[in-house]
Coordinates of C-alpha atoms in Angstrom, one line a residue:
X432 CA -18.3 2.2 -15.9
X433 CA -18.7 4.4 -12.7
X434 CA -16.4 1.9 -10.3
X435 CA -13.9 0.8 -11.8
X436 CA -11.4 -2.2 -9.5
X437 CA -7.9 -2.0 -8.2
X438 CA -7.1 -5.0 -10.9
X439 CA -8.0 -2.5 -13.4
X440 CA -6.4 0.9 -12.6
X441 CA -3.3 -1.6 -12.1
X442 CA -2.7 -0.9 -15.7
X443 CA -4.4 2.3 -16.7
X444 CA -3.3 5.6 -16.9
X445 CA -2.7 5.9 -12.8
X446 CA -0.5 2.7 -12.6
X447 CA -1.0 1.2 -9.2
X448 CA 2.3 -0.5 -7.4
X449 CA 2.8 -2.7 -4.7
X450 CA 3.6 -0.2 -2.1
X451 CA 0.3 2.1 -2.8
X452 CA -1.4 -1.1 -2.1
X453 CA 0.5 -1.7 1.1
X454 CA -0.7 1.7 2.6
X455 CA -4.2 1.9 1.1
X456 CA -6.6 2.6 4.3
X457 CA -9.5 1.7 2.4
X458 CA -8.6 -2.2 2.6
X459 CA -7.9 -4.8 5.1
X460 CA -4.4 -6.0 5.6
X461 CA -6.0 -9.3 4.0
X462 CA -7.2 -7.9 0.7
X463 CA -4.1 -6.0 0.4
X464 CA -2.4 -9.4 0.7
X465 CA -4.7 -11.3 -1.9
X466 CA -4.5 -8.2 -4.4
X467 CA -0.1 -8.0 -3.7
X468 CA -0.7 -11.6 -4.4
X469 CA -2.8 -11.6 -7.6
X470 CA 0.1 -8.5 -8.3
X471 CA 2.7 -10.7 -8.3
X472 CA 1.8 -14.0 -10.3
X473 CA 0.3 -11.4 -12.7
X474 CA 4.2 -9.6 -12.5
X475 CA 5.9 -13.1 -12.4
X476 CA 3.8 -14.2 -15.7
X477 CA 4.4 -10.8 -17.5
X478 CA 8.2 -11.1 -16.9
X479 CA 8.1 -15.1 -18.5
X480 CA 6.2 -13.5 -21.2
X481 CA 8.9 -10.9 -22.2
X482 CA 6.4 -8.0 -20.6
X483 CA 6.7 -5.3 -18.2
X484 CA 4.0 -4.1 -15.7
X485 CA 6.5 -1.2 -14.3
X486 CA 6.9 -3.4 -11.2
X487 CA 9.0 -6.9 -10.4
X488 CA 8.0 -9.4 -8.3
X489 CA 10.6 -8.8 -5.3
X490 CA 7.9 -5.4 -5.2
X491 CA 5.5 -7.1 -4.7
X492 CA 7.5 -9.4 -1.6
X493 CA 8.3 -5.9 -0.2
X494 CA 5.1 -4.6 0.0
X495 CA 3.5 -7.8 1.2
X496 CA 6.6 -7.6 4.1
X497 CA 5.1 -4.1 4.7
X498 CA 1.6 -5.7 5.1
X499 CA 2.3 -8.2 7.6
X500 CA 4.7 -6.2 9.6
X501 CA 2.0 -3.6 10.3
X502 CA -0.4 -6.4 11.3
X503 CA 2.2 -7.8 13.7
X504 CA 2.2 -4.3 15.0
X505 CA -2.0 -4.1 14.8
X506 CA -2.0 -2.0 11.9
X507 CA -4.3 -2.8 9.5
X508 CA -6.4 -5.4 10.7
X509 CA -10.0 -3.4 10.4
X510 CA -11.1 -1.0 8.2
X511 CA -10.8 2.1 7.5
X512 CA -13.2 3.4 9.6
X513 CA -10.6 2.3 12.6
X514 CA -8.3 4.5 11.0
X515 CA -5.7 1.9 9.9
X516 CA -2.6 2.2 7.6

């Protein structure tokens, strides 16, 4: 498959965590929210389970903090062609 999504290098060979989500200029400071999201039910559920994903939820809270603070601060609220964080 030539594209593969965020969801799905989440647990390949590159693992993908919170923070790299937080910062990624190539989304919106709402997908980065709905993907820390999805991150952290899919973290929460893992840890019931008796898994690991190499991240905890409280991560996840971080990097969604990290989100919104930067938005409060206009960061992130276009794309990346505005240059955002």
């Amino acid at each position: 498959m030539p594209f593969d999504s965020l969801e799905e290098r989440a647990g390949g060979k590159d693992k993908l965590l919170p923070m790299h989500i937080a910062h990624n200029s190539l989304l919106t400071a709402r997908e980065k929210i709905e993907l820390l999201n999805r991150m952290k039910a899919s973290a929460t559920g893992a840890l019931e389970d008796g898994g690991d994903l190499g991240f905890d939820p409280a991560e996840v809270d971080e990097a969604i903090e990290v989100v919104r603070r930067g938005v409060q601060e206009g960061v992130g609220t276009q794309t990346v062609l505005k240059g955002d964080f």
